[in-house]
Coordinates of C-alpha atoms in Angstrom, one line a residue:
S23 CA -126.3 49.1 -46.3
Y24 CA -126.4 45.5 -44.3
Q25 CA -125.5 42.1 -46.4
N26 CA -123.8 38.7 -45.8
N27 CA -121.9 41.0 -42.5
Q28 CA -120.9 43.4 -44.6
A29 CA -121.8 47.0 -43.7
T30 CA -121.7 50.3 -46.0
L31 CA -121.9 53.2 -44.6
S32 CA -121.8 56.3 -46.9
C33 CA -120.4 59.8 -45.5
P34 CA -121.1 63.0 -47.7
N35 CA -117.3 63.7 -47.9
S36 CA -113.9 62.2 -47.4
Y37 CA -113.1 64.4 -44.2
L38 CA -115.6 62.5 -41.8
A39 CA -115.0 59.1 -44.5
D40 CA -111.1 59.4 -43.1
I41 CA -112.4 60.5 -38.9
N42 CA -115.2 57.6 -38.9
R43 CA -112.8 55.2 -39.6
K44 CA -109.9 55.6 -37.9
R45 CA -111.8 57.0 -34.4
Y46 CA -114.9 55.6 -34.5
Y47 CA -114.8 52.3 -36.4
E48 CA -114.9 49.4 -33.1
I49 CA -117.5 51.8 -31.3
F50 CA -119.5 51.5 -34.7
K51 CA -118.7 47.7 -35.2
S52 CA -119.6 47.0 -31.6
A53 CA -123.0 47.9 -31.7
L54 CA -123.8 46.4 -34.7
D55 CA -122.4 43.1 -33.7
N56 CA -124.7 43.8 -30.3
Q57 CA -127.6 44.0 -32.5
T58 CA -126.6 41.9 -35.1
K59 CA -125.3 39.1 -32.8
S60 CA -122.9 38.2 -35.4
D61 CA -119.7 39.8 -36.0
N62 CA -119.0 41.6 -38.7
T63 CA -117.2 44.2 -41.1
L64 CA -117.6 47.8 -42.1
T65 CA -116.8 50.2 -45.2
F66 CA -116.8 53.4 -46.0
I67 CA -117.6 54.8 -48.6
I68 CA -118.1 58.7 -50.3
Q69 CA -121.4 60.0 -51.4
E70 CA -122.5 57.1 -53.4
I71 CA -126.6 56.1 -53.8
I72 CA -127.4 53.2 -52.8
T73 CA -129.8 51.0 -53.6
N74 CA -131.8 49.3 -50.9
D75 CA -133.5 45.8 -52.7
A76 CA -135.7 44.8 -49.8
T77 CA -134.9 41.1 -50.2
T78 CA -131.2 41.5 -50.4
S79 CA -130.3 43.1 -47.7
S80 CA -131.9 46.0 -44.8
P81 CA -131.8 49.6 -45.1
L82 CA -129.1 50.5 -41.3
F83 CA -128.8 54.0 -42.5
E84 CA -131.0 56.4 -44.3
Y85 CA -129.2 59.9 -46.0
T86 CA -130.0 62.5 -48.8
P87 CA -126.6 62.8 -50.7
Q88 CA -126.0 66.3 -51.9
K89 CA -126.8 67.4 -55.5
S90 CA -123.7 69.3 -57.0
H91 CA -121.9 68.5 -59.9
F92 CA -118.5 68.5 -58.1
T93 CA -117.3 66.9 -55.2
H94 CA -115.0 69.0 -53.3
N95 CA -114.7 66.9 -50.4
L96 CA -114.5 70.5 -48.0
H97 CA -116.6 70.7 -44.7
P98 CA -118.5 73.3 -44.1
Q99 CA -118.1 74.0 -40.8
Y100 CA -114.2 74.5 -41.5
T101 CA -114.3 78.3 -42.7
F102 CA -113.0 81.7 -41.6
E103 CA -115.7 82.5 -39.9
N104 CA -115.5 79.3 -37.6
L105 CA -111.3 80.1 -37.8
I106 CA -110.0 81.8 -33.7
V107 CA -106.3 83.2 -35.0
G108 CA -103.7 84.2 -32.6
N109 CA -100.0 84.2 -31.9
S110 CA -100.1 80.7 -33.0
N111 CA -101.6 81.1 -36.6
N112 CA -101.5 84.6 -37.5
F113 CA -98.7 84.8 -40.2
A114 CA -100.2 81.4 -41.8
Y115 CA -103.5 82.8 -41.9
A116 CA -102.1 86.9 -43.6
A117 CA -100.4 84.5 -46.4
S118 CA -103.9 82.5 -46.7
Q119 CA -105.5 85.3 -48.2
G120 CA -102.5 86.0 -50.1
I121 CA -103.5 82.9 -52.3
V122 CA -107.4 83.8 -51.7
K123 CA -106.6 86.2 -54.0
N124 CA -104.5 85.0 -56.3
P125 CA -104.5 81.2 -56.4
G126 CA -102.0 79.3 -57.9
L127 CA -100.0 82.5 -58.6
T128 CA -98.9 83.6 -55.0
Y129 CA -98.0 80.8 -52.2
N130 CA -97.6 78.1 -54.3
P131 CA -97.2 75.3 -53.2
F132 CA -98.3 76.5 -49.8
F133 CA -97.6 73.5 -47.3
I134 CA -98.4 74.1 -43.7
W135 CA -96.9 71.9 -40.8
G136 CA -97.6 71.5 -37.3
G137 CA -98.4 68.6 -34.6
V138 CA -101.9 67.3 -34.2
G139 CA -104.8 69.5 -33.6
V140 CA -103.5 73.1 -34.3
G141 CA -106.0 73.8 -36.7
K142 CA -103.9 73.0 -40.6
T143 CA -107.1 71.0 -41.7
H144 CA -109.3 73.9 -41.0
L145 CA -107.2 76.9 -42.4
M146 CA -106.4 74.6 -45.3
Q147 CA -110.4 73.1 -45.8
A148 CA -111.4 77.0 -45.1
I149 CA -108.9 78.4 -48.4
G150 CA -111.1 76.3 -50.4
H151 CA -114.3 77.7 -49.0
E152 CA -112.7 81.2 -50.1
I153 CA -111.3 80.7 -53.8
L154 CA -114.4 78.6 -53.9
K155 CA -116.6 81.9 -53.5
A156 CA -114.6 84.0 -55.7
N157 CA -114.3 81.3 -58.3
P158 CA -117.4 79.4 -57.9
N159 CA -116.0 77.2 -60.9
F160 CA -113.0 75.8 -60.0
K161 CA -112.6 72.4 -59.3
I162 CA -111.1 72.3 -55.9
K163 CA -111.2 69.1 -54.3
Y164 CA -110.0 68.1 -50.1
F165 CA -108.2 65.1 -50.0
P166 CA -105.8 62.7 -47.2
A167 CA -103.1 61.7 -48.7
E168 CA -104.0 58.5 -47.5
T169 CA -107.2 58.3 -50.3
F170 CA -104.8 58.8 -53.0
G171 CA -102.5 56.4 -52.0
N172 CA -105.4 53.4 -52.4
E173 CA -106.5 55.0 -55.3
L174 CA -104.0 54.7 -57.1
I175 CA -103.4 50.6 -55.9
S176 CA -106.8 50.7 -56.8
A177 CA -106.1 52.0 -60.2
L178 CA -103.9 50.4 -60.3
K179 CA -105.4 47.2 -60.0
S180 CA -108.2 47.1 -62.1
K181 CA -106.5 49.1 -65.1
T182 CA -108.0 52.5 -65.0
M183 CA -104.9 54.6 -64.5
N184 CA -106.2 57.1 -67.2
Q185 CA -108.9 58.0 -65.3
F186 CA -107.0 58.5 -62.1
K187 CA -105.3 60.6 -64.0
D188 CA -107.8 62.4 -65.6
K189 CA -109.3 63.1 -61.9
Y190 CA -106.5 64.3 -60.0
R191 CA -104.6 66.7 -62.7
N192 CA -107.3 68.5 -64.3
L193 CA -107.9 70.2 -61.1
D194 CA -107.7 73.8 -60.1
C195 CA -106.7 73.8 -56.5
I196 CA -106.0 70.3 -54.6
L197 CA -105.6 70.8 -50.5
V198 CA -103.7 67.6 -49.8
D199 CA -103.7 66.2 -46.3
D200 CA -101.0 64.5 -44.3
I201 CA -98.6 64.7 -47.4
Q202 CA -96.6 62.7 -44.6
F203 CA -98.6 59.2 -45.8
I204 CA -96.8 59.2 -49.2
A205 CA -93.3 59.4 -47.7
G206 CA -91.1 55.5 -48.1
K207 CA -94.1 54.8 -51.2
E208 CA -92.0 54.7 -53.7
Y209 CA -94.3 54.6 -56.0
I210 CA -97.1 56.9 -54.4
Q211 CA -94.6 59.4 -54.2
E212 CA -93.6 59.2 -58.3
E213 CA -96.9 59.7 -59.3
F214 CA -97.5 62.3 -56.8
F215 CA -94.8 64.1 -58.0
S216 CA -96.0 63.7 -61.6
T217 CA -99.3 64.9 -60.5
F218 CA -97.7 67.6 -58.5
N219 CA -95.4 68.8 -61.6
A220 CA -98.5 68.3 -63.9
L221 CA -100.2 71.1 -61.6
H222 CA -97.7 73.9 -61.1
M223 CA -96.7 74.1 -64.5
N224 CA -100.6 74.8 -65.7
G225 CA -100.5 77.3 -62.6
K226 CA -102.6 75.7 -60.3
Q227 CA -103.0 75.9 -55.9
V228 CA -101.4 73.5 -54.4
I229 CA -102.4 73.2 -50.7
L230 CA -100.5 70.8 -48.0
T231 CA -100.1 70.0 -44.6
S232 CA -98.3 67.3 -42.5
D233 CA -96.5 67.1 -38.7
R234 CA -93.3 68.1 -39.4
K235 CA -91.5 70.0 -42.0
P236 CA -90.5 69.1 -44.9
S237 CA -87.1 68.2 -44.3
E238 CA -87.5 66.4 -41.5
I239 CA -90.2 64.3 -43.3
D240 CA -88.0 60.8 -43.0
H241 CA -88.3 59.2 -46.4
L242 CA -89.7 61.7 -48.6
E243 CA -88.0 61.4 -52.1
D244 CA -85.3 64.8 -52.2
R245 CA -87.2 66.5 -55.2
L246 CA -90.9 65.9 -53.3
V247 CA -88.9 67.9 -50.7
S248 CA -87.4 70.2 -53.2
R249 CA -90.6 70.7 -54.4
F250 CA -93.2 71.2 -51.4
M251 CA -91.0 74.0 -49.9
G252 CA -90.5 75.9 -53.2
G253 CA -93.3 78.3 -52.4
L254 CA -93.8 78.7 -49.0
T255 CA -93.4 76.8 -45.7
V256 CA -94.8 77.9 -42.9
D257 CA -95.8 76.2 -38.9
I258 CA -98.4 76.5 -37.0
Q259 CA -98.2 76.1 -33.1
L260 CA -100.1 75.1 -30.2
P261 CA -102.4 77.5 -28.8
D262 CA -101.4 80.1 -26.1
F263 CA -103.8 80.3 -23.1
E264 CA -105.1 84.1 -24.8
M265 CA -106.3 81.8 -27.7
R266 CA -107.6 78.6 -26.2
T267 CA -109.8 80.8 -24.4
A268 CA -111.1 82.0 -27.5
I269 CA -111.9 79.1 -29.3

């Protein structure tokens, strides 16, 4: 939708919303500014049905909402079928197979760390897809840690903390990307600690990714470092030549 120099773009999941916002915001904005001859702002939302009123707004983008009773936010292409396994990630891949067979029991939490672009998000979401295949009724949710923080702040402002807690603590599996985002953010760390404990104590699977191992994340509370290292911590290295060729 577009109204009063404010464009709202809907994305099918939080991963794409995050990518669009971080990488392509200026490209979208430049094209929109040139088209409308004005300075605009853009907001990316997740799979909401937008009603376009011809008298107040102009439809810029059309889409067909997914018909699903639960939004897991998993990218359809991030599956094991599309994952290249090599020397850099074979241990992480082997461990992931154990999680798929016994979610919540084997390697919980599962902490994956490594540099940018080595496939952490792909592997994590592939685990989610496989768990869903075996357990179609499981409530699985993928989200960046930044999303968790932003929603927490919104819940505090709108006084909807009970709904926020119910949303995250009643899941069967959480897949949290870039957990290093919560470092140094005291209240967000406190709420994530409580959410983690609620899930872990009930045998729910927790999978996390970061750009470094827990003990090397600055300003991360010791109790969170301890929790994150309480399961299995694996790293993914840069792919070698053979693996890059396969990719």
